[in-house]
CSV table of C-alpha atoms in Angstrom, one decimal:
chain,number,residue,atom,x,y,z
A,1,MET,CA,-115.8,-144.0,-95.0
A,2,SER,CA,-115.5,-143.7,-91.1
A,3,PRO,CA,-118.7,-141.5,-89.2
A,4,LYS,CA,-117.3,-138.5,-88.2
A,5,PRO,CA,-116.4,-138.4,-84.5
A,6,TRP,CA,-119.0,-137.4,-82.0
A,7,THR,CA,-118.8,-134.2,-80.1
A,8,PRO,CA,-121.2,-132.8,-77.6
A,9,ALA,CA,-123.1,-129.8,-78.2
A,10,VAL,CA,-121.8,-126.2,-77.4
A,11,PRO,CA,-122.9,-124.1,-74.6
A,12,VAL,CA,-124.5,-120.7,-75.4
A,13,ILE,CA,-124.6,-118.4,-72.6
A,14,LEU,CA,-127.0,-115.1,-73.0
A,15,LEU,CA,-125.6,-112.0,-71.8
A,16,THR,CA,-128.6,-109.7,-71.4
A,17,GLY,CA,-129.4,-106.2,-69.3
A,18,PHE,CA,-130.5,-103.0,-69.8
A,19,LEU,CA,-128.7,-100.5,-71.3
A,20,GLY,CA,-125.7,-99.4,-69.3
A,21,ALA,CA,-125.8,-102.1,-67.0
A,22,GLY,CA,-121.9,-103.1,-67.9
A,23,LYS,CA,-123.0,-106.4,-70.6
A,24,THR,CA,-119.5,-105.0,-72.1
A,25,SER,CA,-117.5,-105.4,-68.7
A,26,VAL,CA,-119.0,-109.1,-68.2
A,27,LEU,CA,-117.9,-109.9,-71.4
A,28,ASN,CA,-114.5,-108.4,-71.6
A,29,HIS,CA,-114.1,-110.1,-68.1
A,30,LEU,CA,-114.9,-113.3,-69.6
A,31,LEU,CA,-112.8,-113.1,-72.5
A,32,ARG,CA,-110.1,-112.8,-71.0
A,33,ASP,CA,-109.8,-115.9,-69.2
A,34,PRO,CA,-106.7,-117.1,-70.7
A,35,ASP,CA,-108.3,-120.7,-70.7
A,36,SER,CA,-111.2,-120.6,-72.9
A,37,ARG,CA,-112.1,-120.5,-76.2
A,38,VAL,CA,-115.3,-118.6,-76.6
A,39,GLY,CA,-117.4,-117.6,-79.9
A,40,VAL,CA,-119.0,-114.5,-79.4
A,41,VAL,CA,-122.4,-113.1,-81.4
A,42,VAL,CA,-123.1,-109.2,-80.4
A,43,ASN,CA,-125.7,-107.5,-80.9
A,44,ASP,CA,-126.2,-104.1,-80.7
A,45,PHE,CA,-129.3,-101.9,-80.9
A,46,GLY,CA,-128.6,-99.7,-84.1
A,47,ASP,CA,-126.7,-99.6,-87.6
A,48,LEU,CA,-123.6,-98.1,-85.9
A,49,ASN,CA,-122.7,-101.2,-83.6
A,50,VAL,CA,-120.5,-99.7,-80.6
A,51,ASP,CA,-120.0,-102.9,-78.7
A,52,ALA,CA,-118.1,-104.7,-81.2
A,53,GLY,CA,-115.9,-102.0,-80.9
A,54,LEU,CA,-115.4,-102.2,-77.2
A,55,VAL,CA,-114.3,-105.8,-77.8
A,56,ALA,CA,-112.5,-105.4,-80.1
A,57,GLY,CA,-109.2,-105.9,-77.4
A,58,GLN,CA,-110.2,-108.8,-76.8
A,59,VAL,CA,-110.5,-110.8,-80.0
A,60,ASP,CA,-109.0,-111.2,-83.3
A,61,GLU,CA,-111.8,-110.1,-85.6
A,62,PRO,CA,-115.3,-108.1,-83.7
A,63,VAL,CA,-118.0,-108.3,-86.1
A,64,SER,CA,-121.9,-108.5,-84.9
A,65,ILE,CA,-125.7,-108.9,-86.1
A,66,ALA,CA,-126.8,-105.1,-85.9
A,67,GLY,CA,-129.7,-103.3,-87.1
A,68,GLY,CA,-131.9,-104.6,-84.6
A,69,CYS,CA,-132.6,-106.3,-81.5
A,70,VAL,CA,-131.8,-110.5,-81.8
A,71,CYS,CA,-135.6,-110.6,-80.1
A,72,CYS,CA,-137.1,-108.8,-82.2
A,73,LEU,CA,-136.5,-109.3,-86.0
A,74,SER,CA,-138.2,-110.3,-88.0
A,75,ASP,CA,-135.4,-113.0,-89.7
A,76,THR,CA,-133.8,-114.4,-87.0
A,77,SER,CA,-131.8,-116.7,-89.5
A,78,ALA,CA,-128.9,-114.4,-88.9
A,79,LEU,CA,-128.8,-115.2,-85.0
A,80,GLU,CA,-129.4,-119.1,-85.6
A,81,GLY,CA,-126.9,-119.0,-88.5
A,82,ALA,CA,-124.2,-117.2,-85.9
A,83,LEU,CA,-124.4,-120.3,-83.7
A,84,VAL,CA,-125.1,-123.0,-86.0
A,85,SER,CA,-121.4,-121.5,-87.7
A,86,LEU,CA,-119.9,-121.2,-84.1
A,87,ALA,CA,-121.3,-124.9,-82.8
A,88,ASP,CA,-118.8,-126.3,-85.9
A,89,PRO,CA,-117.3,-129.0,-84.1
A,90,ARG,CA,-113.9,-128.1,-85.6
A,91,LEU,CA,-113.7,-124.5,-84.0
A,92,GLU,CA,-113.4,-126.3,-80.7
A,93,LEU,CA,-115.4,-123.4,-78.5
A,94,ASP,CA,-115.9,-123.9,-75.2
A,95,ALA,CA,-118.9,-121.4,-75.2
A,96,ILE,CA,-120.8,-119.4,-77.1
A,97,ILE,CA,-122.1,-115.9,-75.9
A,98,VAL,CA,-124.8,-113.5,-77.2
A,99,GLU,CA,-124.4,-110.5,-75.4
A,100,ALA,CA,-128.1,-109.4,-76.4
A,101,SER,CA,-129.2,-106.0,-77.0
A,102,GLY,CA,-130.0,-103.5,-73.5
A,103,ILE,CA,-133.9,-103.9,-75.0
A,104,ALA,CA,-133.8,-107.8,-75.2
A,105,GLU,CA,-136.2,-109.9,-73.3
A,106,PRO,CA,-134.5,-112.6,-71.9
A,107,LEU,CA,-137.4,-115.2,-72.1
A,108,THR,CA,-137.9,-114.6,-75.9
A,109,LEU,CA,-134.2,-115.4,-76.4
A,110,ALA,CA,-133.9,-118.1,-73.8
A,111,ARG,CA,-136.7,-120.0,-76.1
A,112,MET,CA,-135.3,-119.2,-79.4
A,113,VAL,CA,-132.3,-120.8,-78.3
A,114,SER,CA,-133.5,-123.4,-77.1
A,115,GLN,CA,-135.7,-124.4,-79.8
A,116,TRP,CA,-132.7,-124.2,-82.8
A,117,GLY,CA,-130.3,-126.3,-80.5
A,118,ARG,CA,-130.8,-130.1,-81.8
A,119,HIS,CA,-128.1,-131.2,-80.0
A,120,ARG,CA,-125.6,-128.6,-82.2
A,121,PHE,CA,-125.8,-126.2,-79.0
A,122,HIS,CA,-127.6,-125.4,-76.1
A,123,LEU,CA,-129.1,-123.0,-73.8
A,124,ALA,CA,-126.3,-122.8,-70.9
A,125,GLY,CA,-127.2,-119.9,-68.7
A,126,VAL,CA,-129.3,-116.7,-68.9
A,127,VAL,CA,-126.9,-113.9,-67.2
A,128,ASP,CA,-128.8,-110.1,-66.5
A,129,VAL,CA,-126.7,-107.8,-66.0
A,130,VAL,CA,-128.3,-104.6,-63.8
A,131,ASP,CA,-127.2,-101.0,-62.8
A,132,VAL,CA,-127.5,-101.2,-59.2
A,133,LEU,CA,-128.1,-97.4,-59.3
A,134,MET,CA,-130.6,-97.6,-62.1
A,135,HIS,CA,-132.4,-100.9,-61.4
A,136,GLY,CA,-135.6,-99.2,-59.8
A,137,GLU,CA,-135.6,-96.4,-62.6
A,138,THR,CA,-135.2,-99.1,-65.7
A,139,VAL,CA,-135.8,-102.9,-65.1
A,140,ASP,CA,-138.0,-103.2,-61.9
A,141,THR,CA,-140.2,-100.3,-62.1
A,142,ASP,CA,-143.8,-102.3,-61.3
A,143,SER,CA,-145.5,-103.7,-58.4
A,144,LEU,CA,-144.7,-107.1,-59.4
A,145,PRO,CA,-140.8,-108.2,-60.1
A,146,PRO,CA,-140.1,-108.2,-63.8
A,147,VAL,CA,-141.0,-111.6,-66.1
A,148,ARG,CA,-137.6,-111.4,-67.4
A,149,TYR,CA,-136.3,-112.9,-64.2
A,150,ALA,CA,-138.2,-116.3,-64.9
A,151,ALA,CA,-135.4,-117.1,-67.5
A,152,THR,CA,-132.9,-116.0,-66.0
A,153,THR,CA,-130.2,-117.8,-64.2
A,154,LEU,CA,-127.5,-115.6,-62.9
A,155,VAL,CA,-128.5,-111.6,-61.9
A,156,VAL,CA,-124.8,-109.8,-61.7
A,157,VAL,CA,-125.5,-106.6,-59.6
A,158,ASN,CA,-123.0,-104.2,-61.4
A,159,LYS,CA,-121.2,-101.4,-60.3
A,160,LEU,CA,-121.1,-101.4,-56.5
A,161,ASP,CA,-118.9,-99.2,-56.3
A,162,ALA,CA,-120.9,-96.4,-57.0
A,163,LEU,CA,-122.8,-97.3,-53.7
A,164,PRO,CA,-121.0,-95.7,-50.0
A,165,VAL,CA,-119.1,-99.2,-48.6
A,166,ASP,CA,-122.1,-99.6,-46.1
A,167,GLN,CA,-125.0,-99.5,-48.4
A,168,ARG,CA,-123.7,-102.5,-50.8
A,169,ALA,CA,-124.8,-105.7,-49.4
A,170,ALA,CA,-128.1,-104.3,-48.5
A,171,ALA,CA,-128.3,-103.2,-52.0
A,172,VAL,CA,-127.7,-106.7,-53.3
A,173,ASP,CA,-129.8,-108.4,-50.9
A,174,ALA,CA,-132.6,-105.8,-51.7
A,175,ILE,CA,-132.7,-106.8,-55.4
A,176,ARG,CA,-132.1,-110.5,-54.5
A,177,ARG,CA,-135.2,-110.5,-52.7
A,178,ARG,CA,-137.3,-108.8,-55.8
A,179,VAL,CA,-135.9,-111.5,-58.2
A,180,HIS,CA,-136.6,-114.6,-55.4
A,181,GLN,CA,-140.0,-113.6,-55.7
A,182,ARG,CA,-140.3,-114.1,-59.5
A,183,ASN,CA,-138.2,-117.3,-59.1
A,184,PRO,CA,-136.2,-118.2,-56.2
A,185,ARG,CA,-134.0,-120.4,-57.9
A,186,VAL,CA,-131.7,-117.6,-59.3
A,187,LEU,CA,-128.5,-116.9,-58.1
A,188,VAL,CA,-127.2,-113.1,-57.3
A,189,THR,CA,-123.7,-111.8,-56.7
A,190,GLY,CA,-122.5,-108.1,-56.8
A,191,THR,CA,-119.6,-106.5,-58.8
A,192,VAL,CA,-117.7,-104.0,-59.9
A,193,PHE,CA,-117.0,-103.7,-63.3
A,194,GLY,CA,-118.5,-107.0,-64.1
A,195,ARG,CA,-115.5,-109.1,-62.8
A,196,LEU,CA,-117.0,-112.9,-62.5
A,197,ASP,CA,-115.0,-115.4,-61.9
A,198,PRO,CA,-115.2,-117.5,-65.3
A,199,SER,CA,-115.4,-120.8,-64.1
A,200,LEU,CA,-118.4,-120.1,-62.6
A,201,LEU,CA,-119.8,-119.9,-66.1
A,202,LEU,CA,-117.3,-121.1,-68.8
A,203,ASP,CA,-115.6,-124.7,-68.7
A,204,THR,CA,-112.1,-124.6,-70.2
A,205,GLY,CA,-110.6,-127.0,-72.7
A,206,ASP,CA,-113.8,-129.5,-72.6
A,207,ARG,CA,-114.3,-129.6,-76.6
A,208,ARG,CA,-110.5,-130.6,-77.1
A,209,ARG,CA,-111.1,-133.8,-74.2
A,210,THR,CA,-113.2,-136.7,-74.9
A,211,PRO,CA,-116.6,-135.6,-73.1
A,212,GLN,CA,-116.1,-138.2,-70.4
A,213,ALA,CA,-113.0,-136.3,-69.0
A,214,PRO,CA,-113.3,-133.6,-66.6
A,215,ALA,CA,-112.8,-130.3,-67.2
A,216,VAL,CA,-109.0,-128.8,-66.6
A,217,PRO,CA,-107.6,-125.8,-67.9
A,218,ASP,CA,-105.6,-126.7,-71.3
A,219,GLY,CA,-103.7,-123.4,-71.9
A,220,SER,CA,-105.9,-122.2,-75.0
A,221,THR,CA,-106.4,-119.1,-75.4
A,222,ALA,CA,-108.6,-117.8,-78.7
A,223,ALA,CA,-111.7,-116.2,-78.8
A,224,GLU,CA,-113.5,-116.1,-82.1
A,225,VAL,CA,-116.9,-113.2,-82.6
A,226,VAL,CA,-118.6,-114.2,-86.1
A,227,GLU,CA,-121.0,-112.0,-87.7
A,228,GLY,CA,-124.8,-113.3,-87.8
A,229,GLU,CA,-124.8,-114.6,-91.2
A,230,ALA,CA,-122.0,-116.9,-90.6
A,231,SER,CA,-118.0,-117.1,-90.4
A,232,ARG,CA,-116.4,-115.0,-93.2
A,233,ALA,CA,-115.3,-116.8,-96.3
A,234,GLY,CA,-112.2,-114.6,-96.8
A,235,ALA,CA,-111.1,-111.1,-95.9
A,236,ASP,CA,-112.0,-107.8,-97.4
A,237,ASP,CA,-108.1,-106.8,-98.5
A,238,GLY,CA,-107.6,-110.3,-100.3
A,239,GLU,CA,-106.0,-111.9,-96.7
A,240,ALA,CA,-107.3,-115.5,-95.2
A,241,ALA,CA,-109.9,-114.7,-92.6
A,242,TYR,CA,-109.2,-116.6,-89.6
A,243,ASP,CA,-112.2,-119.2,-89.3
A,244,GLY,CA,-111.1,-121.4,-86.6
A,245,VAL,CA,-110.7,-124.0,-88.9
A,246,ALA,CA,-107.2,-125.7,-89.7
A,247,GLU,CA,-105.4,-124.2,-92.6
A,248,PRO,CA,-104.7,-127.1,-95.5
A,249,ASP,CA,-101.0,-126.7,-94.6
A,250,SER,CA,-101.6,-127.1,-91.2
A,251,SER,CA,-100.9,-130.4,-89.4
A,252,PRO,CA,-103.9,-132.7,-88.8
A,253,GLY,CA,-105.7,-131.7,-85.8
A,254,GLU,CA,-104.3,-128.2,-85.2
A,255,VAL,CA,-106.4,-125.1,-85.1
A,256,VAL,CA,-105.0,-121.9,-86.4
A,257,GLN,CA,-105.1,-119.3,-83.4
A,258,GLY,CA,-105.0,-116.8,-85.9
A,259,GLU,CA,-104.6,-113.9,-83.1
A,260,LEU,CA,-103.0,-110.5,-83.9
A,261,PRO,CA,-100.2,-109.2,-81.4
A,262,VAL,CA,-102.0,-105.7,-81.6
A,263,TRP,CA,-105.0,-107.4,-79.9
A,264,ASP,CA,-102.6,-108.8,-77.4
A,265,LEU,CA,-101.2,-105.6,-76.5
A,266,LEU,CA,-104.9,-104.0,-76.3
A,267,ARG,CA,-105.9,-106.8,-74.0
A,268,GLN,CA,-103.0,-105.9,-71.6
A,269,GLU,CA,-103.9,-102.1,-72.0
A,270,TYR,CA,-107.1,-102.9,-70.9
A,271,SER,CA,-106.2,-105.3,-67.8
A,272,GLU,CA,-103.8,-102.4,-66.9
A,273,ARG,CA,-106.8,-99.9,-67.2
A,274,GLU,CA,-109.1,-101.9,-64.8
A,275,ALA,CA,-106.6,-102.9,-61.9
A,276,ALA,CA,-105.9,-98.9,-62.0
A,277,ALA,CA,-109.2,-98.0,-61.9
A,278,LEU,CA,-109.7,-100.7,-59.0
A,279,ALA,CA,-106.8,-99.4,-57.5
A,280,SER,CA,-108.4,-96.0,-56.8
A,281,LEU,CA,-111.6,-97.5,-55.3
A,282,ASP,CA,-112.9,-98.9,-52.1
A,283,LEU,CA,-113.9,-102.4,-52.7
A,284,GLU,CA,-114.9,-103.1,-49.3
A,285,GLY,CA,-118.2,-105.2,-49.2
A,286,VAL,CA,-117.3,-106.1,-52.9
A,287,PRO,CA,-115.3,-109.3,-52.2
A,288,HIS,CA,-113.9,-110.9,-55.7
A,289,ARG,CA,-115.7,-114.2,-55.4
A,290,HIS,CA,-114.7,-117.3,-56.8
A,291,ALA,CA,-116.7,-120.0,-57.8
A,292,LEU,CA,-117.0,-123.1,-55.9
A,293,SER,CA,-116.4,-126.7,-57.1
A,294,VAL,CA,-117.5,-130.2,-56.2
A,295,THR,CA,-116.9,-133.3,-58.1
A,296,VAL,CA,-118.1,-136.7,-57.5
A,297,ARG,CA,-116.8,-139.7,-59.4
A,298,ARG,CA,-118.4,-143.1,-59.7
A,299,PRO,CA,-117.4,-146.6,-61.4
A,300,GLY,CA,-120.1,-148.4,-63.2
A,301,LEU,CA,-123.0,-147.6,-63.4
A,302,VAL,CA,-125.1,-144.8,-61.3
A,303,ASP,CA,-128.9,-143.9,-59.9
A,304,ALA,CA,-130.6,-142.4,-62.9
A,305,ASP,CA,-133.8,-141.6,-60.7
A,306,GLY,CA,-131.7,-140.2,-58.2
A,307,VAL,CA,-128.8,-138.2,-60.4
A,308,MET,CA,-132.1,-136.2,-61.8
A,309,ASP,CA,-133.6,-136.0,-58.6
A,310,PHE,CA,-130.6,-133.8,-57.5
A,311,VAL,CA,-130.4,-131.9,-61.1
A,312,GLU,CA,-133.9,-131.0,-61.1
A,313,ASP,CA,-133.5,-129.7,-57.6
A,314,LEU,CA,-130.2,-127.9,-57.2
A,315,PRO,CA,-128.8,-127.6,-53.6
A,316,GLY,CA,-129.2,-123.6,-52.7
A,317,GLY,CA,-126.1,-121.8,-53.9
A,318,VAL,CA,-125.1,-124.2,-56.6
A,319,TYR,CA,-125.5,-122.7,-60.3
A,320,ARG,CA,-124.7,-125.3,-62.5
A,321,VAL,CA,-124.0,-129.3,-62.6
A,322,LYS,CA,-121.9,-131.0,-65.8
A,323,GLY,CA,-120.8,-134.6,-66.3
A,324,THR,CA,-121.3,-137.7,-68.0
A,325,ILE,CA,-123.1,-140.4,-66.3
A,326,ALA,CA,-123.9,-144.7,-67.2
A,327,VAL,CA,-126.8,-146.1,-66.5
A,328,ALA,CA,-128.3,-149.4,-67.0
A,329,ASP,CA,-131.1,-150.1,-69.9
A,330,GLY,CA,-131.8,-153.5,-69.4
A,331,ASN,CA,-128.4,-155.6,-69.9
A,332,ARG,CA,-126.5,-152.7,-71.6
A,333,THR,CA,-124.7,-149.7,-70.3
A,334,ARG,CA,-125.9,-146.3,-71.8
A,335,ARG,CA,-124.1,-142.7,-71.2
A,336,PHE,CA,-125.2,-139.3,-71.2
A,337,VAL,CA,-124.1,-136.0,-71.0
A,338,VAL,CA,-125.6,-134.0,-68.2
A,339,GLN,CA,-125.6,-130.0,-68.3
A,340,VAL,CA,-127.5,-128.2,-66.1
A,341,VAL,CA,-127.9,-124.5,-65.3
A,342,GLY,CA,-130.0,-123.4,-62.8
A,343,PRO,CA,-133.6,-124.8,-64.1
A,344,SER,CA,-132.3,-125.8,-67.5
A,345,VAL,CA,-131.4,-129.2,-67.4
A,346,TYR,CA,-129.9,-130.5,-71.0
A,347,VAL,CA,-129.3,-134.0,-71.7
A,348,SER,CA,-127.8,-135.9,-74.7
A,349,ALA,CA,-127.2,-139.7,-75.3
A,350,VAL,CA,-123.5,-140.3,-76.1
A,351,PRO,CA,-124.0,-142.9,-79.6
A,352,ARG,CA,-122.8,-146.4,-78.6
A,353,ARG,CA,-119.6,-146.1,-81.1
A,354,ALA,CA,-118.2,-143.2,-78.8
A,355,ALA,CA,-119.2,-145.0,-75.3
A,356,ALA,CA,-117.6,-147.8,-76.6
A,357,GLN,CA,-114.2,-146.3,-76.8
A,358,ASP,CA,-114.4,-145.3,-73.1
A,359,ASP,CA,-113.7,-148.6,-71.9
A,360,GLY,CA,-115.3,-148.7,-68.9
A,361,ALA,CA,-114.6,-145.2,-67.7
A,362,GLU,CA,-116.1,-143.8,-64.7
A,363,SER,CA,-119.5,-141.3,-64.2
A,364,ALA,CA,-118.3,-137.9,-63.0
A,365,LEU,CA,-120.3,-135.0,-62.1
A,366,VAL,CA,-119.1,-131.7,-61.2
A,367,VAL,CA,-121.0,-129.2,-59.1
A,368,ILE,CA,-119.9,-125.5,-59.5
A,369,GLY,CA,-121.7,-122.2,-57.6
A,370,GLU,CA,-121.1,-120.1,-55.1
A,371,ASP,CA,-121.9,-120.0,-51.4
A,372,PHE,CA,-122.5,-123.7,-50.8
A,373,ASP,CA,-121.3,-126.3,-48.3
A,374,GLU,CA,-119.3,-128.4,-50.3
A,375,ALA,CA,-119.1,-131.3,-47.8
A,376,VAL,CA,-123.4,-131.2,-47.7
A,377,VAL,CA,-123.2,-131.1,-51.2
A,378,ARG,CA,-120.3,-133.7,-52.2
A,379,ALA,CA,-122.5,-135.9,-50.0
A,380,ARG,CA,-126.0,-135.2,-51.5
A,381,LEU,CA,-124.7,-136.2,-54.7
A,382,ALA,CA,-122.7,-139.1,-53.7
A,383,ALA,CA,-126.2,-140.4,-52.2
A,384,ALA,CA,-127.6,-139.7,-55.7
A,385,MET,CA,-125.4,-141.4,-57.6
A,386,THR,CA,-125.3,-144.3,-55.7
A,387,GLY,CA,-128.9,-145.0,-54.6
A,388,THR,CA,-131.1,-147.2,-55.5
A,389,SER,CA,-133.9,-146.1,-56.7
A,390,ALA,CA,-137.8,-147.9,-57.8
A,391,GLY,CA,-138.1,-145.1,-60.3
A,392,ASP,CA,-137.7,-145.2,-63.9
A,393,GLY,CA,-134.8,-142.5,-64.5
A,394,LEU,CA,-133.9,-143.7,-67.6
A,395,ARG,CA,-137.1,-142.2,-69.4
A,396,ARG,CA,-136.6,-139.4,-67.1
A,397,LEU,CA,-133.0,-138.7,-69.4
A,398,GLU,CA,-134.7,-140.1,-72.6
A,399,ARG,CA,-137.4,-136.9,-72.3
A,400,TYR,CA,-135.1,-135.0,-72.3
A,401,VAL,CA,-133.1,-135.8,-74.9
A,402,HIS,CA,-136.0,-135.9,-77.0
A,403,LEU,CA,-137.1,-132.5,-75.9
A,404,HIS,CA,-133.9,-131.3,-77.5
A,405,SER,CA,-133.8,-132.9,-80.5
């Protein structure tokens, strides 16, 4: 019996923020990206889960973990079970997004996901959404900045349309200064209706290619939402529920999309309503930012120490780094997948059998962020990859591998 093909761990993005800040708006916007397959775990505080209904227009089966904040539940197996279920390689998800309740603590959630991952999934960022008008009354209420920003990688200052044009930039800067007092590595950006460039957070098509290939949109469109315990085995009305796995009569490797036309109509309606609302606003001072990206490729081996120095001290404006590198280990070559979001570094070793299939493939790292000098970042990363450091970069990589094992 041949061994199962190796697949990299699925990134898990935590979406946090106080009640009413706009988390669901951000989620809805990300789910409308046609190039991503995203699994979603929704956690609304209370028995009646409102958020699951709000994302219903974007996905085919919205269900959730209800009954309490996920970081306060006495039994957290529901969340862990949902993540394990969604990390099934057969689903070929590009990412999993956990929309936490408004009272969830990002630091607690981040620790939970990191502890559970074990190379099935890994923490890929904590996105905290704040209401620009209510931030000082609901979140940042003490003399010291909130501890939540110690675990946050991206702060989305939402609802800028509620401020006069000449006050928007200053409001974002004020929140940025407070956040950076706690954590200077956090990226802070302003939005209206939670409109983020999905490529800042999501990779597209990575699970449907070999781990060494760079991300290229492949046109996939599905999104899955799974309840806390696991994917449903069957629908209540007797019809087969979509779980992202090929049906018995499907061709090998085919993934049943399972999208219903009604959701396509709802998605279109949501987009039209948002477009109409945006048309009525003065969006001066609220640019719709597009993520910047720089790719550096190198044939053969790279300097492991140089790469680790780069990812552990990212240039300003860089949000994340992803890719695969080949490094020397005595007389043999080893390959590692590197995924970095802010200060969070995840490394996994590519098994020998999978690495052997590369047939000498190049190393490639992609840098993604906002407002950074592309030429400077490209030069710095190229120098890091081609350096000749005397340090023990291989051991540094292995420490991160063991940390998530």
